[in-house]
Amino acid sequence: MARFSRSLSFLTDFARPRRLALFAVLATAVLPSTADARVGSYDGIWNVTFATTRGNCSSGYSVPFTVTGRRVSSAGGGRVSGTVNRGGAVAVHVSVGASHASGGGRLAGVNGAGSWKGIISGDPCSGTWQATRT
């Protein structure tokens, strides 16, 4: 019984307001916030490879995209615009000449995947994409 009383006295001592405040400040300083950890976590150049699953379009085209913050843009070749959110969900529109496509998916770590659809050289097509951060 004496041992149980000592355990309870430790808890009541710890729960004093000043100690709780100190613990909260230390925990906040030591652990990074989720928002801070994710800001810029997708930044870099992503090599995106497209595969056609429907339509008469060629497969295997690879296009580099740049991610800076929430913005997705071209890293060479064609016009690319889009966004990526903190959770990695990405939405992109690509156009090269008369061909254009829109796609969506998710980035995670150094990989990503999703689907796309568009008009490529006059043919309606759709498929999947996979990305790797270089």
Tab-separated table of N, CA and C in Angstrom:
chain	number	residue	atom	x	y	z
A	1	MET	N	0.811	-1.187	0.000
A	1	MET	CA	0.000	0.000	0.000
A	1	MET	C	0.862	1.262	0.000
A	2	ALA	N	1.975	1.255	0.740
A	2	ALA	CA	2.849	2.417	0.783
A	2	ALA	C	3.446	2.697	-0.597
A	3	ARG	N	3.775	1.634	-1.308
A	3	ARG	CA	4.340	1.807	-2.649
A	3	ARG	C	3.310	2.453	-3.587
A	4	PHE	N	2.064	2.044	-3.523
A	4	PHE	CA	0.992	2.610	-4.324
A	4	PHE	C	0.799	4.093	-3.995
A	5	SER	N	0.901	4.464	-2.736
A	5	SER	CA	0.759	5.869	-2.323
A	5	SER	C	1.881	6.711	-2.910
A	6	ARG	N	3.109	6.172	-2.912
A	6	ARG	CA	4.219	6.917	-3.486
A	6	ARG	C	4.006	7.146	-4.984
A	7	SER	N	3.480	6.156	-5.695
A	7	SER	CA	3.207	6.305	-7.125
A	7	SER	C	2.198	7.410	-7.357
A	8	LEU	N	1.166	7.453	-6.537
A	8	LEU	CA	0.156	8.496	-6.678
A	8	LEU	C	0.723	9.860	-6.341
A	9	SER	N	1.597	9.941	-5.349
A	9	SER	CA	2.161	11.246	-5.005
A	9	SER	C	3.047	11.758	-6.143
A	10	PHE	N	3.750	10.867	-6.844
A	10	PHE	CA	4.537	11.291	-7.996
A	10	PHE	C	3.639	11.893	-9.064
A	11	LEU	N	2.512	11.245	-9.330
A	11	LEU	CA	1.588	11.756	-10.338
A	11	LEU	C	1.009	13.106	-9.943
A	12	THR	N	0.662	13.267	-8.688
A	12	THR	CA	0.097	14.553	-8.281
A	12	THR	C	1.166	15.632	-8.294
A	13	ASP	N	2.425	15.296	-7.949
A	13	ASP	CA	3.512	16.273	-8.039
A	13	ASP	C	3.736	16.680	-9.494
A	14	PHE	N	3.712	15.683	-10.395
A	14	PHE	CA	3.942	15.963	-11.798
A	14	PHE	C	2.831	16.828	-12.391
A	15	ALA	N	1.639	16.658	-11.900
A	15	ALA	CA	0.492	17.358	-12.468
A	15	ALA	C	0.392	18.813	-12.005
A	16	ARG	N	1.292	19.249	-11.211
A	16	ARG	CA	1.249	20.654	-10.800
A	16	ARG	C	1.382	21.533	-12.030
A	17	PRO	N	0.675	22.649	-12.071
A	17	PRO	CA	0.626	23.493	-13.267
A	17	PRO	C	1.995	23.899	-13.818
A	18	ARG	N	2.925	24.258	-12.952
A	18	ARG	CA	4.227	24.696	-13.435
A	18	ARG	C	4.969	23.573	-14.146
A	19	ARG	N	4.904	22.384	-13.621
A	19	ARG	CA	5.590	21.251	-14.245
A	19	ARG	C	4.916	20.852	-15.556
A	20	LEU	N	3.606	20.925	-15.582
A	20	LEU	CA	2.894	20.630	-16.828
A	20	LEU	C	3.261	21.634	-17.913
A	21	ALA	N	3.349	22.894	-17.551
A	21	ALA	CA	3.713	23.922	-18.527
A	21	ALA	C	5.127	23.676	-19.052
A	22	LEU	N	6.058	23.355	-18.165
A	22	LEU	CA	7.425	23.070	-18.576
A	22	LEU	C	7.463	21.856	-19.499
A	23	PHE	N	6.728	20.804	-19.153
A	23	PHE	CA	6.669	19.617	-19.993
A	23	PHE	C	6.112	19.954	-21.374
A	24	ALA	N	5.064	20.749	-21.440
A	24	ALA	CA	4.451	21.125	-22.717
A	24	ALA	C	5.429	21.916	-23.583
A	25	VAL	N	6.163	22.848	-22.977
A	25	VAL	CA	7.136	23.647	-23.726
A	25	VAL	C	8.248	22.761	-24.261
A	26	LEU	N	8.759	21.861	-23.439
A	26	LEU	CA	9.826	20.966	-23.878
A	26	LEU	C	9.351	20.036	-24.991
A	27	ALA	N	8.156	19.490	-24.859
A	27	ALA	CA	7.624	18.595	-25.885
A	27	ALA	C	7.447	19.336	-27.204
A	28	THR	N	6.979	20.565	-27.149
A	28	THR	CA	6.783	21.356	-28.357
A	28	THR	C	8.119	21.684	-29.019
A	29	ALA	N	9.125	21.969	-28.228
A	29	ALA	CA	10.432	22.330	-28.777
A	29	ALA	C	11.141	21.125	-29.395
A	30	VAL	N	10.941	19.942	-28.829
A	30	VAL	CA	11.642	18.756	-29.287
A	30	VAL	C	10.988	18.139	-30.518
A	31	LEU	N	9.662	18.112	-30.570
A	31	LEU	CA	8.957	17.468	-31.668
A	31	LEU	C	8.623	18.476	-32.754
A	32	PRO	N	9.047	18.236	-34.015
A	32	PRO	CA	8.687	19.161	-35.095
A	32	PRO	C	7.203	19.046	-35.390
A	33	SER	N	6.600	20.152	-35.782
A	33	SER	CA	5.184	20.097	-36.119
A	33	SER	C	5.016	19.386	-37.449
A	34	THR	N	3.872	18.757	-37.644
A	34	THR	CA	3.591	18.041	-38.879
A	34	THR	C	3.630	18.986	-40.063
A	35	ALA	N	3.075	20.180	-39.919
A	35	ALA	CA	3.060	21.145	-41.022
A	35	ALA	C	4.480	21.525	-41.417
A	36	ASP	N	5.350	21.784	-40.427
A	36	ASP	CA	6.732	22.147	-40.737
A	36	ASP	C	7.461	21.012	-41.437
A	37	ALA	N	7.199	19.776	-41.025
A	37	ALA	CA	7.885	18.641	-41.611
A	37	ALA	C	7.482	18.432	-43.065
A	38	ARG	N	6.262	18.827	-43.425
A	38	ARG	CA	5.776	18.573	-44.774
A	38	ARG	C	6.036	19.719	-45.743
A	39	VAL	N	6.281	20.911	-45.268
A	39	VAL	CA	6.498	22.031	-46.175
A	39	VAL	C	7.724	21.747	-47.027
A	40	GLY	N	7.553	21.776	-48.332
A	40	GLY	CA	8.673	21.541	-49.233
A	40	GLY	C	9.111	20.098	-49.338
A	41	SER	N	8.368	19.166	-48.746
A	41	SER	CA	8.817	17.780	-48.752
A	41	SER	C	8.736	17.134	-50.129
A	42	TYR	N	8.056	17.757	-51.089
A	42	TYR	CA	7.967	17.216	-52.451
A	42	TYR	C	8.815	18.019	-53.432
A	43	ASP	N	9.527	19.018	-52.945
A	43	ASP	CA	10.333	19.869	-53.812
A	43	ASP	C	11.394	19.065	-54.552
A	44	GLY	N	11.596	19.428	-55.827
A	44	GLY	CA	12.637	18.788	-56.616
A	44	GLY	C	12.147	18.499	-58.017
A	45	ILE	N	12.963	17.780	-58.751
A	45	ILE	CA	12.610	17.387	-60.118
A	45	ILE	C	12.109	15.948	-60.085
A	46	TRP	N	10.949	15.747	-60.675
A	46	TRP	CA	10.307	14.441	-60.755
A	46	TRP	C	10.301	13.992	-62.214
A	47	ASN	N	10.763	12.796	-62.481
A	47	ASN	CA	10.713	12.224	-63.815
A	47	ASN	C	9.429	11.394	-63.903
A	48	VAL	N	8.512	11.810	-64.774
A	48	VAL	CA	7.194	11.185	-64.864
A	48	VAL	C	7.110	10.387	-66.163
A	49	THR	N	6.767	9.102	-66.056
A	49	THR	CA	6.604	8.223	-67.205
A	49	THR	C	5.130	7.882	-67.376
A	50	PHE	N	4.638	8.072	-68.601
A	50	PHE	CA	3.225	7.863	-68.913
A	50	PHE	C	3.032	6.543	-69.638
A	51	ALA	N	1.994	5.808	-69.258
A	51	ALA	CA	1.605	4.579	-69.942
A	51	ALA	C	0.170	4.748	-70.431
A	52	THR	N	-0.100	4.354	-71.661
A	52	THR	CA	-1.446	4.443	-72.228
A	52	THR	C	-2.176	3.127	-71.995
A	53	THR	N	-3.379	3.214	-71.427
A	53	THR	CA	-4.190	2.017	-71.219
A	53	THR	C	-5.423	2.010	-72.114
A	54	ARG	N	-5.782	3.169	-72.651
A	54	ARG	CA	-6.928	3.292	-73.545
A	54	ARG	C	-6.626	4.302	-74.641
A	55	GLY	N	-6.868	3.929	-75.870
A	55	GLY	CA	-6.642	4.850	-76.976
A	55	GLY	C	-5.453	4.451	-77.817
A	56	ASN	N	-5.224	5.232	-78.859
A	56	ASN	CA	-4.185	4.951	-79.841
A	56	ASN	C	-2.940	5.802	-79.625
A	57	CYS	N	-2.551	6.027	-78.413
A	57	CYS	CA	-1.398	6.888	-78.109
A	57	CYS	C	-0.205	6.032	-77.708
A	58	SER	N	0.972	6.516	-78.005
A	58	SER	CA	2.192	5.808	-77.620
A	58	SER	C	2.357	5.816	-76.105
A	59	SER	N	3.010	4.802	-75.601
A	59	SER	CA	3.318	4.694	-74.175
A	59	SER	C	4.798	4.927	-73.943
A	60	GLY	N	5.137	5.129	-72.690
A	60	GLY	CA	6.536	5.208	-72.307
A	60	GLY	C	7.167	6.577	-72.397
A	61	TYR	N	6.394	7.607	-72.721
A	61	TYR	CA	6.965	8.957	-72.744
A	61	TYR	C	7.330	9.371	-71.330
A	62	SER	N	8.455	10.025	-71.225
A	62	SER	CA	8.930	10.493	-69.938
A	62	SER	C	9.098	12.006	-69.978
A	63	VAL	N	8.571	12.688	-68.971
A	63	VAL	CA	8.616	14.150	-68.917
A	63	VAL	C	9.058	14.580	-67.526
A	64	PRO	N	10.029	15.497	-67.426
A	64	PRO	CA	10.429	15.990	-66.103
A	64	PRO	C	9.522	17.134	-65.634
A	65	PHE	N	9.100	17.082	-64.384
A	65	PHE	CA	8.322	18.143	-63.741
A	65	PHE	C	9.124	18.677	-62.574
A	66	THR	N	8.906	19.944	-62.263
A	66	THR	CA	9.525	20.551	-61.085
A	66	THR	C	8.440	20.844	-60.062
A	67	VAL	N	8.701	20.490	-58.813
A	67	VAL	CA	7.806	20.844	-57.711
A	67	VAL	C	8.542	21.822	-56.815
A	68	THR	N	7.904	22.971	-56.603
A	68	THR	CA	8.433	23.994	-55.701
A	68	THR	C	7.290	24.431	-54.800
A	69	GLY	N	7.370	24.052	-53.533
A	69	GLY	CA	6.267	24.352	-52.618
A	69	GLY	C	5.026	23.601	-53.061
A	70	ARG	N	3.967	24.346	-53.359
A	70	ARG	CA	2.716	23.729	-53.818
A	70	ARG	C	2.604	23.725	-55.336
A	71	ARG	N	3.551	24.329	-56.039
A	71	ARG	CA	3.440	24.522	-57.482
A	71	ARG	C	4.172	23.447	-58.276
A	72	VAL	N	3.512	22.944	-59.312
A	72	VAL	CA	4.117	22.003	-60.247
A	72	VAL	C	4.310	22.738	-61.570
A	73	SER	N	5.500	22.634	-62.150
A	73	SER	CA	5.779	23.318	-63.411
A	73	SER	C	6.696	22.450	-64.268
A	74	SER	N	6.982	22.935	-65.476
A	74	SER	CA	7.813	22.194	-66.411
A	74	SER	C	9.282	22.262	-66.004
A	75	ALA	N	9.961	21.144	-66.188
A	75	ALA	CA	11.411	21.125	-66.010
A	75	ALA	C	12.072	20.946	-67.371
A	76	GLY	N	11.290	21.191	-68.434
A	76	GLY	CA	11.805	21.080	-69.795
A	76	GLY	C	10.801	20.394	-70.703
A	77	GLY	N	10.400	21.076	-71.757
A	77	GLY	CA	9.477	20.482	-72.732
A	77	GLY	C	8.021	20.645	-72.350
A	78	GLY	N	7.288	21.389	-73.142
A	78	GLY	CA	5.853	21.546	-72.928
A	78	GLY	C	5.508	22.504	-71.803
A	79	ARG	N	4.215	22.803	-71.727
A	79	ARG	CA	3.715	23.650	-70.645
A	79	ARG	C	3.099	22.758	-69.584
A	80	VAL	N	3.512	22.952	-68.362
A	80	VAL	CA	3.023	22.158	-67.241
A	80	VAL	C	2.554	23.113	-66.166
A	81	SER	N	1.362	22.872	-65.668
A	81	SER	CA	0.884	23.651	-64.528
A	81	SER	C	0.131	22.708	-63.605
A	82	GLY	N	0.216	22.987	-62.323
A	82	GLY	CA	-0.491	22.139	-61.380
A	82	GLY	C	-0.138	22.461	-59.952
A	83	THR	N	-0.727	21.684	-59.061
A	83	THR	CA	-0.505	21.885	-57.632
A	83	THR	C	-0.325	20.545	-56.936
A	84	VAL	N	0.341	20.598	-55.810
A	84	VAL	CA	0.460	19.447	-54.920
A	84	VAL	C	0.134	19.945	-53.521
A	85	ASN	N	-0.690	19.193	-52.782
A	85	ASN	CA	-1.028	19.640	-51.430
A	85	ASN	C	-0.104	18.975	-50.413
A	86	ARG	N	-0.275	19.316	-49.150
A	86	ARG	CA	0.626	18.810	-48.104
A	86	ARG	C	0.581	17.305	-47.961
A	87	GLY	N	-0.557	16.710	-48.322
A	87	GLY	CA	-0.682	15.257	-48.235
A	87	GLY	C	-0.117	14.526	-49.436
A	88	GLY	N	0.331	15.269	-50.460
A	88	GLY	CA	0.921	14.659	-51.645
A	88	GLY	C	-0.023	14.510	-52.821
A	89	ALA	N	-1.304	14.874	-52.647
A	89	ALA	CA	-2.239	14.801	-53.778
A	89	ALA	C	-1.824	15.839	-54.817
A	90	VAL	N	-1.728	15.405	-56.065
A	90	VAL	CA	-1.249	16.274	-57.135
A	90	VAL	C	-2.272	16.307	-58.267
A	91	ALA	N	-2.435	17.496	-58.858
A	91	ALA	CA	-3.288	17.691	-60.042
A	91	ALA	C	-2.472	18.493	-61.042
A	92	VAL	N	-2.383	17.991	-62.279
A	92	VAL	CA	-1.494	18.603	-63.271
A	92	VAL	C	-2.182	18.672	-64.627
A	93	HIS	N	-1.858	19.722	-65.385
A	93	HIS	CA	-2.291	19.866	-66.773
A	93	HIS	C	-1.037	20.061	-67.622
A	94	VAL	N	-0.925	19.265	-68.699
A	94	VAL	CA	0.249	19.313	-69.581
A	94	VAL	C	-0.233	19.592	-71.000
A	95	SER	N	0.466	20.481	-71.700
A	95	SER	CA	0.145	20.693	-73.115
A	95	SER	C	1.429	20.875	-73.911
A	96	VAL	N	1.438	20.221	-75.070
A	96	VAL	CA	2.542	20.321	-76.015
A	96	VAL	C	1.896	20.448	-77.384
A	97	GLY	N	2.018	21.620	-78.003
A	97	GLY	CA	1.358	21.858	-79.283
A	97	GLY	C	-0.147	21.690	-79.136
A	98	ALA	N	-0.756	20.878	-80.010
A	98	ALA	CA	-2.197	20.639	-79.950
A	98	ALA	C	-2.566	19.518	-78.976
A	99	SER	N	-1.589	18.806	-78.452
A	99	SER	CA	-1.852	17.720	-77.503
A	99	SER	C	-1.942	18.276	-76.091
A	100	HIS	N	-2.861	17.726	-75.323
A	100	HIS	CA	-2.998	18.158	-73.927
A	100	HIS	C	-3.563	17.016	-73.093
A	101	ALA	N	-3.219	17.031	-71.833
A	101	ALA	CA	-3.686	15.996	-70.911
A	101	ALA	C	-3.762	16.554	-69.508
A	102	SER	N	-4.657	15.975	-68.720
A	102	SER	CA	-4.783	16.313	-67.304
A	102	SER	C	-4.626	15.033	-66.501
A	103	GLY	N	-4.061	15.163	-65.336
A	103	GLY	CA	-3.870	13.981	-64.512
A	103	GLY	C	-3.902	14.312	-63.037
A	104	GLY	N	-4.029	13.275	-62.268
A	104	GLY	CA	-4.023	13.418	-60.814
A	104	GLY	C	-3.457	12.166	-60.195
A	105	GLY	N	-3.054	12.298	-58.964
A	105	GLY	CA	-2.500	11.150	-58.253
A	105	GLY	C	-1.891	11.589	-56.945
A	106	ARG	N	-0.869	10.878	-56.523
A	106	ARG	CA	-0.261	11.157	-55.226
A	106	ARG	C	1.241	10.968	-55.292
A	107	LEU	N	1.949	11.878	-54.630
A	107	LEU	CA	3.396	11.769	-54.435
A	107	LEU	C	3.627	11.334	-52.999
A	108	ALA	N	4.633	10.492	-52.790
A	108	ALA	CA	4.982	10.043	-51.444
A	108	ALA	C	6.468	9.703	-51.427
A	109	GLY	N	7.211	10.376	-50.582
A	109	GLY	CA	8.649	10.125	-50.520
A	109	GLY	C	9.314	10.490	-51.830
A	110	VAL	N	9.875	9.498	-52.516
A	110	VAL	CA	10.546	9.741	-53.797
A	110	VAL	C	9.798	9.111	-54.969
A	111	ASN	N	8.567	8.639	-54.732
A	111	ASN	CA	7.776	8.010	-55.779
A	111	ASN	C	6.397	8.632	-55.860
A	112	GLY	N	5.746	8.410	-56.982
A	112	GLY	CA	4.380	8.873	-57.157
A	112	GLY	C	3.690	8.057	-58.221
A	113	ALA	N	2.348	8.133	-58.239
A	113	ALA	CA	1.580	7.399	-59.240
A	113	ALA	C	0.209	8.024	-59.368
A	114	GLY	N	-0.416	7.779	-60.517
A	114	GLY	CA	-1.759	8.291	-60.724
A	114	GLY	C	-2.275	7.944	-62.094
A	115	SER	N	-3.275	8.695	-62.537
A	115	SER	CA	-3.887	8.460	-63.841
A	115	SER	C	-3.960	9.764	-64.620
A	116	TRP	N	-4.181	9.649	-65.942
A	116	TRP	CA	-4.261	10.820	-66.809
A	116	TRP	C	-5.251	10.532	-67.926
A	117	LYS	N	-5.731	11.605	-68.555
A	117	LYS	CA	-6.546	11.482	-69.771
A	117	LYS	C	-6.355	12.749	-70.585
A	118	GLY	N	-6.501	12.607	-71.898
A	118	GLY	CA	-6.315	13.772	-72.744
A	118	GLY	C	-6.479	13.463	-74.211
A	119	ILE	N	-6.109	14.427	-75.024
A	119	ILE	CA	-6.136	14.310	-76.477
A	119	ILE	C	-4.683	14.422	-76.941
A	120	ILE	N	-4.166	13.335	-77.486
A	120	ILE	CA	-2.780	13.290	-77.924
A	120	ILE	C	-2.780	13.098	-79.442
A	121	SER	N	-2.246	14.072	-80.157
A	121	SER	CA	-2.219	14.050	-81.626
A	121	SER	C	-3.606	13.756	-82.206
A	122	GLY	N	-4.630	14.342	-81.603
A	122	GLY	CA	-5.999	14.199	-82.095
A	122	GLY	C	-6.747	12.987	-81.586
A	123	ASP	N	-6.084	12.066	-80.905
A	123	ASP	CA	-6.738	10.858	-80.391
A	123	ASP	C	-7.025	10.977	-78.900
A	124	PRO	N	-8.268	10.647	-78.496
A	124	PRO	CA	-8.542	10.603	-77.050
A	124	PRO	C	-7.854	9.384	-76.441
A	125	CYS	N	-7.134	9.606	-75.348
A	125	CYS	CA	-6.387	8.543	-74.691
A	125	CYS	C	-6.452	8.729	-73.183
A	126	SER	N	-6.138	7.669	-72.475
A	126	SER	CA	-6.022	7.744	-71.019
A	126	SER	C	-5.037	6.676	-70.565
A	127	GLY	N	-4.615	6.795	-69.329
A	127	GLY	CA	-3.659	5.819	-68.819
A	127	GLY	C	-3.221	6.126	-67.411
A	128	THR	N	-2.049	5.643	-67.103
A	128	THR	CA	-1.470	5.806	-65.771
A	128	THR	C	-0.126	6.503	-65.894
A	129	TRP	N	0.355	7.012	-64.771
A	129	TRP	CA	1.700	7.588	-64.735
A	129	TRP	C	2.402	7.146	-63.462
A	130	GLN	N	3.712	7.107	-63.533
A	130	GLN	CA	4.549	6.836	-62.372
A	130	GLN	C	5.667	7.861	-62.351
A	131	ALA	N	6.024	8.296	-61.159
A	131	ALA	CA	7.045	9.342	-61.016
A	131	ALA	C	8.116	8.908	-60.029
A	132	THR	N	9.318	9.394	-60.287
A	132	THR	CA	10.445	9.191	-59.382
A	132	THR	C	11.158	10.521	-59.227
A	133	ARG	N	11.414	10.912	-57.972
A	133	ARG	CA	12.153	12.157	-57.742
A	133	ARG	C	13.631	11.880	-57.971
A	134	THR	N	14.261	12.777	-58.760
A	134	THR	CA	15.690	12.580	-59.068
A	134	THR	C	16.559	13.379	-58.134
